Short mmCIF file of C-alpha atoms in Angstrom, two decimals:
data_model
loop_
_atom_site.label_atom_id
_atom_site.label_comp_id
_atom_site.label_asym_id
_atom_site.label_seq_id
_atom_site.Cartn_x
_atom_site.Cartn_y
_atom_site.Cartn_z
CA UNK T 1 -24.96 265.26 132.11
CA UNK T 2 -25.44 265.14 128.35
CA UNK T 3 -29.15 264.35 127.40
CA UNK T 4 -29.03 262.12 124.10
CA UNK T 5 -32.19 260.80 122.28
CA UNK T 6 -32.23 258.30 119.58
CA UNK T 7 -34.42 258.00 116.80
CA UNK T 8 -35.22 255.28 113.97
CA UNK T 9 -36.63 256.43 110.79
CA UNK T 10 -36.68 253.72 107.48
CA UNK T 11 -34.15 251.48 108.81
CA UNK T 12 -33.43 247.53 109.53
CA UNK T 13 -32.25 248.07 112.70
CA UNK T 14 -28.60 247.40 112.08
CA UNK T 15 -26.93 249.66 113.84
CA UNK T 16 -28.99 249.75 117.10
CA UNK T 17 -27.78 246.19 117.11
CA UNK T 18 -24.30 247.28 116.81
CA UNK T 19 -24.48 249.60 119.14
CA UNK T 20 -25.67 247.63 121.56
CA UNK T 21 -22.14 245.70 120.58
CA UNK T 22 -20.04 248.79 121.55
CA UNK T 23 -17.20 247.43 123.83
CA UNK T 24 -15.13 250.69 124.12
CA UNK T 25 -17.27 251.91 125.50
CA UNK T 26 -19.90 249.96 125.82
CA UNK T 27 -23.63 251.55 125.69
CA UNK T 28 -23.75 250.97 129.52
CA UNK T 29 -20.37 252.90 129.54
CA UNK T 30 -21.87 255.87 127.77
CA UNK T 31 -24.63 256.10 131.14
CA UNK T 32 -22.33 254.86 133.83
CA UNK T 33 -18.76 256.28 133.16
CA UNK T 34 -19.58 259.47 131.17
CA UNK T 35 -22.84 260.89 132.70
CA UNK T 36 -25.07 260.36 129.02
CA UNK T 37 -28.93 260.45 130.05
CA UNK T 38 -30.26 258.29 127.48
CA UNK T 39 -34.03 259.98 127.47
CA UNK T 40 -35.04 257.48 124.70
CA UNK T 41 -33.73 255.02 122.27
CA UNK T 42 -36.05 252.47 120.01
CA UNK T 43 -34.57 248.94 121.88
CA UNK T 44 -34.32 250.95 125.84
CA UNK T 45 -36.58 253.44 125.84
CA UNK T 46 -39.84 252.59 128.71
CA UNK T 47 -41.96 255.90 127.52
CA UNK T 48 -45.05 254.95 124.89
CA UNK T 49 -47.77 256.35 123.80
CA UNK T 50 -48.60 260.06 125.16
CA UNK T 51 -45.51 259.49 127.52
CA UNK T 52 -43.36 259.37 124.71
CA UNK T 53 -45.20 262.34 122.76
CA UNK T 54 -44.72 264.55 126.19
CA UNK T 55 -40.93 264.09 126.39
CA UNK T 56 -41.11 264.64 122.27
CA UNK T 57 -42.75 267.66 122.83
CA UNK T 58 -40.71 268.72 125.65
CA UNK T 59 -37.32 268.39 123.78
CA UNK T 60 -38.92 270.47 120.77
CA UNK T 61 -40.20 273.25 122.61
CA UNK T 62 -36.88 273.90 124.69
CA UNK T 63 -38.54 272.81 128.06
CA UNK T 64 -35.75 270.04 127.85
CA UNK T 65 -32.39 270.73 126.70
CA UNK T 66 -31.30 268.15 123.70
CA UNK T 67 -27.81 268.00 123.78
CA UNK T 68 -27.36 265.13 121.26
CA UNK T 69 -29.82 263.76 118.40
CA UNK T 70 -28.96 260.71 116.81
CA UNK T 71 -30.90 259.46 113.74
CA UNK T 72 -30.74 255.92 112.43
CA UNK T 73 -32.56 255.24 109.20
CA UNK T 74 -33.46 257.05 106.13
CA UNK T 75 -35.91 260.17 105.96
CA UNK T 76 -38.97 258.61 104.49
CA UNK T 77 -40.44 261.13 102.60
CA UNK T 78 -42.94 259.47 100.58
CA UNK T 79 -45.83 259.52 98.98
CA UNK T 80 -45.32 262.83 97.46
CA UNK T 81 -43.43 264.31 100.18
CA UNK T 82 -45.87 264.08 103.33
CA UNK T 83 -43.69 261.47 105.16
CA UNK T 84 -47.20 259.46 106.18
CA UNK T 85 -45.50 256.22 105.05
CA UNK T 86 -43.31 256.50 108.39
CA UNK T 87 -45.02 257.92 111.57
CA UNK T 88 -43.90 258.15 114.64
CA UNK T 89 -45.67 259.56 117.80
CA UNK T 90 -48.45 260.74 115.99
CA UNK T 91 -46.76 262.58 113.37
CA UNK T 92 -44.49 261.88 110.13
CA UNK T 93 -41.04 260.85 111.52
CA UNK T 94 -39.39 263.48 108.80
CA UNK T 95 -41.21 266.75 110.90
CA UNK T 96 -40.20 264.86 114.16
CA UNK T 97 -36.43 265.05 113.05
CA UNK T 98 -37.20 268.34 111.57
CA UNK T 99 -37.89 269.97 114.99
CA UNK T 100 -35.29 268.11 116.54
CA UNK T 101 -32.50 269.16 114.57
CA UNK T 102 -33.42 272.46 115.31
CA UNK T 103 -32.95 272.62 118.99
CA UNK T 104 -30.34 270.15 119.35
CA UNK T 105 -26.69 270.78 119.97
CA UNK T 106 -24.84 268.17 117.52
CA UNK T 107 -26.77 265.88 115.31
CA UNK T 108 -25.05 262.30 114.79
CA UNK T 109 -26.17 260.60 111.53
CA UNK T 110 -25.75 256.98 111.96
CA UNK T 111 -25.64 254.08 109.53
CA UNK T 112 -25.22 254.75 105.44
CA UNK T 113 -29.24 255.45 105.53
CA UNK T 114 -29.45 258.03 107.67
CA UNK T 115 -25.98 259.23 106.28
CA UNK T 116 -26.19 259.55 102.51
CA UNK T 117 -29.68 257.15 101.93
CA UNK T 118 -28.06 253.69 101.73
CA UNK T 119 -30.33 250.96 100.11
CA UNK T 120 -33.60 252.44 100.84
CA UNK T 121 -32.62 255.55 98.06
CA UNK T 122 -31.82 253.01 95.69
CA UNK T 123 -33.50 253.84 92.20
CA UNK T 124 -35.97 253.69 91.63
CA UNK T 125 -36.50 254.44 95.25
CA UNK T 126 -39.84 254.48 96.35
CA UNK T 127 -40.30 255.87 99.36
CA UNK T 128 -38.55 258.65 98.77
CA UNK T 129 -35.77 258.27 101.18
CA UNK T 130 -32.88 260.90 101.72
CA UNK T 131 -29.75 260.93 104.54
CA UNK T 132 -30.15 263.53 106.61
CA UNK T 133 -27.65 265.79 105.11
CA UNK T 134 -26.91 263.93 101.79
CA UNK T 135 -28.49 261.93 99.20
CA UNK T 136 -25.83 259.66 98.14
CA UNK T 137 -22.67 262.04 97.20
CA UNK T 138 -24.84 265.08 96.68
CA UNK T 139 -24.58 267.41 99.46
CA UNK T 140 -28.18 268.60 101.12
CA UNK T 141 -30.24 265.74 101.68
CA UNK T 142 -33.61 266.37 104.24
CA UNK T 143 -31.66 269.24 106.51
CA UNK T 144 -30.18 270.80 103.32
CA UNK T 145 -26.33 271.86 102.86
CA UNK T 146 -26.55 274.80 105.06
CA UNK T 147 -27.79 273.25 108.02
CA UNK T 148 -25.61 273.90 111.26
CA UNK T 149 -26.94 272.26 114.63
CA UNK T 150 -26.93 275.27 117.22
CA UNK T 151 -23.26 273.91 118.42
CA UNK T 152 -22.69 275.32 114.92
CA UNK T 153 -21.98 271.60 113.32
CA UNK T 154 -23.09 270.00 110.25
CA UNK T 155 -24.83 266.55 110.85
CA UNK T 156 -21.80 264.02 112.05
CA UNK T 157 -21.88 261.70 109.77
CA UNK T 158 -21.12 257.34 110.96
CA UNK T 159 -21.44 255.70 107.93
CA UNK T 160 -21.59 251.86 107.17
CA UNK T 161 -24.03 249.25 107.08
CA UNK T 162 -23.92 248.77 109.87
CA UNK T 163 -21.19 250.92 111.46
CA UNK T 164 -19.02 249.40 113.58
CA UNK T 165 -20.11 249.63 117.43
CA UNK T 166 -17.37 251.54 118.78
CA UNK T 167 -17.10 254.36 116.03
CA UNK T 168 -20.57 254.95 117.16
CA UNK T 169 -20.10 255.20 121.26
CA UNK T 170 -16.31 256.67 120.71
CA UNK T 171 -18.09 260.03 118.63
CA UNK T 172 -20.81 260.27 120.97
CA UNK T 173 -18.20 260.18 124.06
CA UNK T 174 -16.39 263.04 122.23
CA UNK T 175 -19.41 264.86 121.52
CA UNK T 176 -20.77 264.61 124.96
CA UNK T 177 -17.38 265.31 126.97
CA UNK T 178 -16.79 268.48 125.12
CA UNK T 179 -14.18 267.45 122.58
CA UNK T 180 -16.52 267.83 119.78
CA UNK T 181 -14.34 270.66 118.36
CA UNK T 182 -10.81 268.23 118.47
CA UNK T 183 -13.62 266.26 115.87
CA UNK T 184 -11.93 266.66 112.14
CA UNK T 185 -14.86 265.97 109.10
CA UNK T 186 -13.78 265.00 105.92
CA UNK T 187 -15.62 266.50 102.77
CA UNK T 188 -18.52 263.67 103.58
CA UNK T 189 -18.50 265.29 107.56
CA UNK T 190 -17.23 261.91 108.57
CA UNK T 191 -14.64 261.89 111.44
CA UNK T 192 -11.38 261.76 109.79
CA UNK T 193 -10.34 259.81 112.40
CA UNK T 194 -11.80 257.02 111.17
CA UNK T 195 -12.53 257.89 107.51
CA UNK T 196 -9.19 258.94 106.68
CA UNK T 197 -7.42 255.59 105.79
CA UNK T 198 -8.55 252.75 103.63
CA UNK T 199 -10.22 249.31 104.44
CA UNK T 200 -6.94 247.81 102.85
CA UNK T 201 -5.08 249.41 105.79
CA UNK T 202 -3.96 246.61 107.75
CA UNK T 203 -5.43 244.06 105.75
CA UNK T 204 -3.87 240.59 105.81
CA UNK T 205 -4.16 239.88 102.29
CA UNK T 206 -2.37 243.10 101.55
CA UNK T 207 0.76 240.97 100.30
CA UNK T 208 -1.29 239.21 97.51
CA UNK T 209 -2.72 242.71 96.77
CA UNK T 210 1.24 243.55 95.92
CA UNK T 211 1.64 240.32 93.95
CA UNK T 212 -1.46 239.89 92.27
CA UNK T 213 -2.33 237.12 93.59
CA UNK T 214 -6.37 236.40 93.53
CA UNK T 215 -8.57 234.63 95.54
CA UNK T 216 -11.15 232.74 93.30
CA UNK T 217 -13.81 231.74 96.00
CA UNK T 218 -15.26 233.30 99.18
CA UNK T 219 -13.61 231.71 102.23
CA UNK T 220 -10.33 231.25 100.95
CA UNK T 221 -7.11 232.21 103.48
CA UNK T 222 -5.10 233.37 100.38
CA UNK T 223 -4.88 235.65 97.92
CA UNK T 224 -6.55 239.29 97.11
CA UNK T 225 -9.97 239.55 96.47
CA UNK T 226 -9.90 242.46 94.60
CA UNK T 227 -8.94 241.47 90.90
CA UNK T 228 -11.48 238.76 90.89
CA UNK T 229 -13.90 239.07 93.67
CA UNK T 230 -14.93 242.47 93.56
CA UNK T 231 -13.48 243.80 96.67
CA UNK T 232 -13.45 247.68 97.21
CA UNK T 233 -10.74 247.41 100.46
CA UNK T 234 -8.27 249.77 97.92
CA UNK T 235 -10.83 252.47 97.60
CA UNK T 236 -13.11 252.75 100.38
CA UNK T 237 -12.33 254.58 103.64
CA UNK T 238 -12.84 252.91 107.01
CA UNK T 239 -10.90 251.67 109.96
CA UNK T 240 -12.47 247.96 109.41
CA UNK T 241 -8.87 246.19 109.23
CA UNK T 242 -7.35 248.61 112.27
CA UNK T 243 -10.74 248.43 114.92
CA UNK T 244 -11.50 244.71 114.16
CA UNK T 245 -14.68 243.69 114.41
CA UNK T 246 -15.73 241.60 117.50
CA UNK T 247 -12.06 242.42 118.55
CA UNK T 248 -10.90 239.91 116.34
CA UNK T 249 -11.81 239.61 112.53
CA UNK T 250 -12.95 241.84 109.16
CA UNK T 251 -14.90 240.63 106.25
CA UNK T 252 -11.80 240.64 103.95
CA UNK T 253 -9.87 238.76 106.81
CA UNK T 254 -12.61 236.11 106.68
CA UNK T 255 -12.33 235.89 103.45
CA UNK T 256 -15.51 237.71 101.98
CA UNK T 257 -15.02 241.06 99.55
CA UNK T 258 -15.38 244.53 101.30
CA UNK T 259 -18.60 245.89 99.43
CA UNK T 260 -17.34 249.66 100.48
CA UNK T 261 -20.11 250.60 102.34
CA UNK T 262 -19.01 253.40 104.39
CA UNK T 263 -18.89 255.38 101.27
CA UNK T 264 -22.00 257.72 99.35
CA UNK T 265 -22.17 255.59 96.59
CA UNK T 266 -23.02 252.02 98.40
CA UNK T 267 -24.80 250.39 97.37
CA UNK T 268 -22.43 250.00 93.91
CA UNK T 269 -23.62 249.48 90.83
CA UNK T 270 -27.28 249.49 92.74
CA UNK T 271 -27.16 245.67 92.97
CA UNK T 272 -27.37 244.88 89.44
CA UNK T 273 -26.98 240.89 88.60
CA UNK T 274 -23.26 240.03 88.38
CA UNK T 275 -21.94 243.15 89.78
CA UNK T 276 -21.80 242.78 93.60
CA UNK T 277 -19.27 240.10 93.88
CA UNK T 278 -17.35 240.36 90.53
CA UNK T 279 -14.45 243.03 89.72
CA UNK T 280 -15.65 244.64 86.56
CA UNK T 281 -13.12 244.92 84.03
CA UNK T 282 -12.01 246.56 80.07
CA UNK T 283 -9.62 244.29 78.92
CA UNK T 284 -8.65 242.72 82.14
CA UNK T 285 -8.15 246.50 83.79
CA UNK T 286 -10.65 246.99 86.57
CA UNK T 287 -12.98 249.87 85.64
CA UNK T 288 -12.79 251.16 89.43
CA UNK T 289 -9.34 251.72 90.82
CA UNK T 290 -7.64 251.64 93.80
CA UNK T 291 -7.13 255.28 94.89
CA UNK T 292 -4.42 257.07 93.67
CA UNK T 293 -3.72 254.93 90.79
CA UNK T 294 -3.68 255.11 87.03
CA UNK T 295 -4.44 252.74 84.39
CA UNK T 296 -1.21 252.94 82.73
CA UNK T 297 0.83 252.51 86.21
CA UNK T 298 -1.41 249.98 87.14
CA UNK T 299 -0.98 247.97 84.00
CA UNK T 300 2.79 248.32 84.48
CA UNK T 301 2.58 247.34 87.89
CA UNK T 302 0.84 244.12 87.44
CA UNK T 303 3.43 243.03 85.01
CA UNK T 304 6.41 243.80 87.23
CA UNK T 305 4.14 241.95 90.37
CA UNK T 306 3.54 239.09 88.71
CA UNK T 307 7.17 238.48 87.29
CA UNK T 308 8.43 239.04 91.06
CA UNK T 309 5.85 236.96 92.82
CA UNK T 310 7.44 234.32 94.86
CA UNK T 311 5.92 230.75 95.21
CA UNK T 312 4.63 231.17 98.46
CA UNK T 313 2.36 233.63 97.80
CA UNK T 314 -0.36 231.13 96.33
CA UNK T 315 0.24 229.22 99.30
CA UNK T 316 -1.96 228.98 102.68
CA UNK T 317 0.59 230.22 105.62
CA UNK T 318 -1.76 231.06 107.63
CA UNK T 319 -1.48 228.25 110.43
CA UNK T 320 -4.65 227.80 112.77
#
C-alpha cells in the first residue's frame, strides 16, 4: 500500500475539485482498486489540530514512510522570504513542503501554481510565489534544479489550471503501482504522455484552422479561433482535445479560445487589457506562431488556404 499525502499551499482550490472529478480512475479508485492510503488531503482528510501536526511530524521524521507528496498551490514565500503569509500546522507551509520533499519517494506537482507559479507569480507578484521546481520557464523554483526525490525523480510536474482529473489519478496510479520509471518527462518534467502533442490535436475546428477560416465571437460552431480570437490550441501541449473533458467536450470544442495554460508562460501576456482574447498581430501575421512554423511559410500558406477554401467551410455542419 502506497501512503500519499496531499498538500495545498497558495491555491484556489481548482484542482482538488478536479480531482475529485477523476473518472479513470476515480479518487475512490485510487483507495479501493490500487491499495493508495490517502493519510491526508485538504477536502478528506479527518486529522486537525495536533492530530494533524503528529502525522506531519511522523512523515518528516521517517516514523511513517511517504511514498507520494503531492503539492497543489504555489510556494508562498512572502514577506521577505519567511513564508508567514501561508501557515499551515503551526509552521510556514514552504518548510512543511521543505521537509516533505525530503523524505518522500516521488513528488507530484499539481496545477500550473505549484508547477511553474501560475497566476499567483504574476508580476509584480506579491507574495512571492514560486512552483515547486520552476518559476515560470526558469528551471529551480523553491526545491531548486538539482532536487531529486529519494526515488531519484525530479518533481512530476501536472500542469493546467486546473489539470484535467484523470491526468492527475492516471500519474499517481503509475507512480504508486511501480511504473514510475515507464514515466517519460519532457524538458518541463511533464509526462510526455500527455504533454507531447498539441491542444489542436483532435480539435474539431482543425479544418477551418487549414482554411483560415475565423470564428469572430465566443460560442460559435464554426471556424478557427486562432487568427482572431486568440487561441493558443497550435502551440500549447496538452491532451485537452484527445481526454475530453467531462467525457465529452473541450473549451475550443465549445467554442471558447484555449488560453494555453498547461504551459510555463500562462498566464500570457500577464493579463494585460486586450490581450487575453485577441490574436496579436504585425501586419495581419500573428506575433506567436503555431509550432513549427515560419512567418514566410505561414504567409504563403494563408494565401494558398484561402484561394482553396470551399464554401462550406463558413458554414455550420455541425447538426445537434
Amino acid at each position: 500500500m502506497a501512503n500519499l499525502l496531499w498538500l495545498q499551499g497558495g491555491a484556489c482550490s481548482g484542482n482538488t475539485m478536479s480531482f475529485l472529478n477523476a473518472e479513470e480512475p476515480s479518487a475512490c479508485d485510487l483507495v479501493t482498486d490500487f491499495g493508495i492510503n490517502v493519510l491526508w488531503h485538504p477536502s478528506l482528510g479527518l486529522e486537525l489540530g495536533d492530530n494533524l501536526k503528529k502525522l506531519l511530524n511522523a512523515l518528516t521524521s521517517g516514523q511513517m514512510p511517504l511514498d507520494i507528496f503531492v503539492f497543489e498551490g504555489t510556494i508562498v514565500n512572502a514577506p521577505n522570504g519567511t513564508g508567514e503569509w501561508n501557515r499551515f500546522a503551526g509552521r510556514a507551509m514552504r518548510d512543511w513542503v521543505s521537509d516533505l520533499c525530503k523524505v518522500a519517494n516521488f513528488v507530484v506537482a499539481v496545477g500550473d501554481c505549484a508547477t511553474w507559479g501560475g497566476i499567483p507569480a504574476t508580476a509584480p507578484n506579491p507574495s512571492e510565489s514560486q512552483g515547486l521546481q520552476f518559476l515560470k520557464r526558469s528551471q529551480g523554483g523553491f526545491l531548486g534544479k538539482d532536487y531529486k526525490s529519494k526515488a531519484g525523480l525530479p518533481v512530476i510536474n501536472i500542469p493546467g489550471c486546473p489539470a484535467h482529473p484523470d491526468w492527475i489519478t492516471q500519474i499517481v496510479v503509475a507512480v504508486a503501482t511501480g511504473r514510475a520509471g515507464d514515466l517519460s518527462l519532457d524538458e518541463f518534467q511533464r509526462p510526455k504522455t500527455f504533454f507531447t502533442s498539441f491542444t489542436q490535436t483532435g480539435c474539431t475546428r482543425n479544418m477551418h484552422f487549414a482554411y483560415k477560416v475565423s470564428a469572430t465571437e465566443f460560442g460559435q460552431r464554426k471556424g478557427c479561433l486562432f487568427y482572431n480570437l486568440g487561441c493558443r490550441g497550435p502551440m500549447t501541449h496538452s491532451p485537452c482535445n484527445r481526454v475530453l473533458w467531462n467525457r465529452q467536450s473541450s473549451k475550443t470544442r465549445a467554442g471558447m479560445p484555449c488560453m494555453g495554460c498547461t504551459e510555463p508562460e500562462f498566464p500570457f501576456f500577464d493579463f494585460a487589457p486586450g490581450t487575453v482574447f485577441k490574436t496579436q498581430t504585425v501586419m495581419g501575421v500573428p506575433k506567436d506562431m503555431p509550432s513549427g512554423v515560419d512567418k514566410t511559410g505561414y504567409i504563403k500558406l494563408t494565401a494558398a488556404a484561402k484561394a482553396a477554401s470551399p464554401r462550406w467551410a463558413e458554414e455550420d455542419i455541425f447538426v445537434v
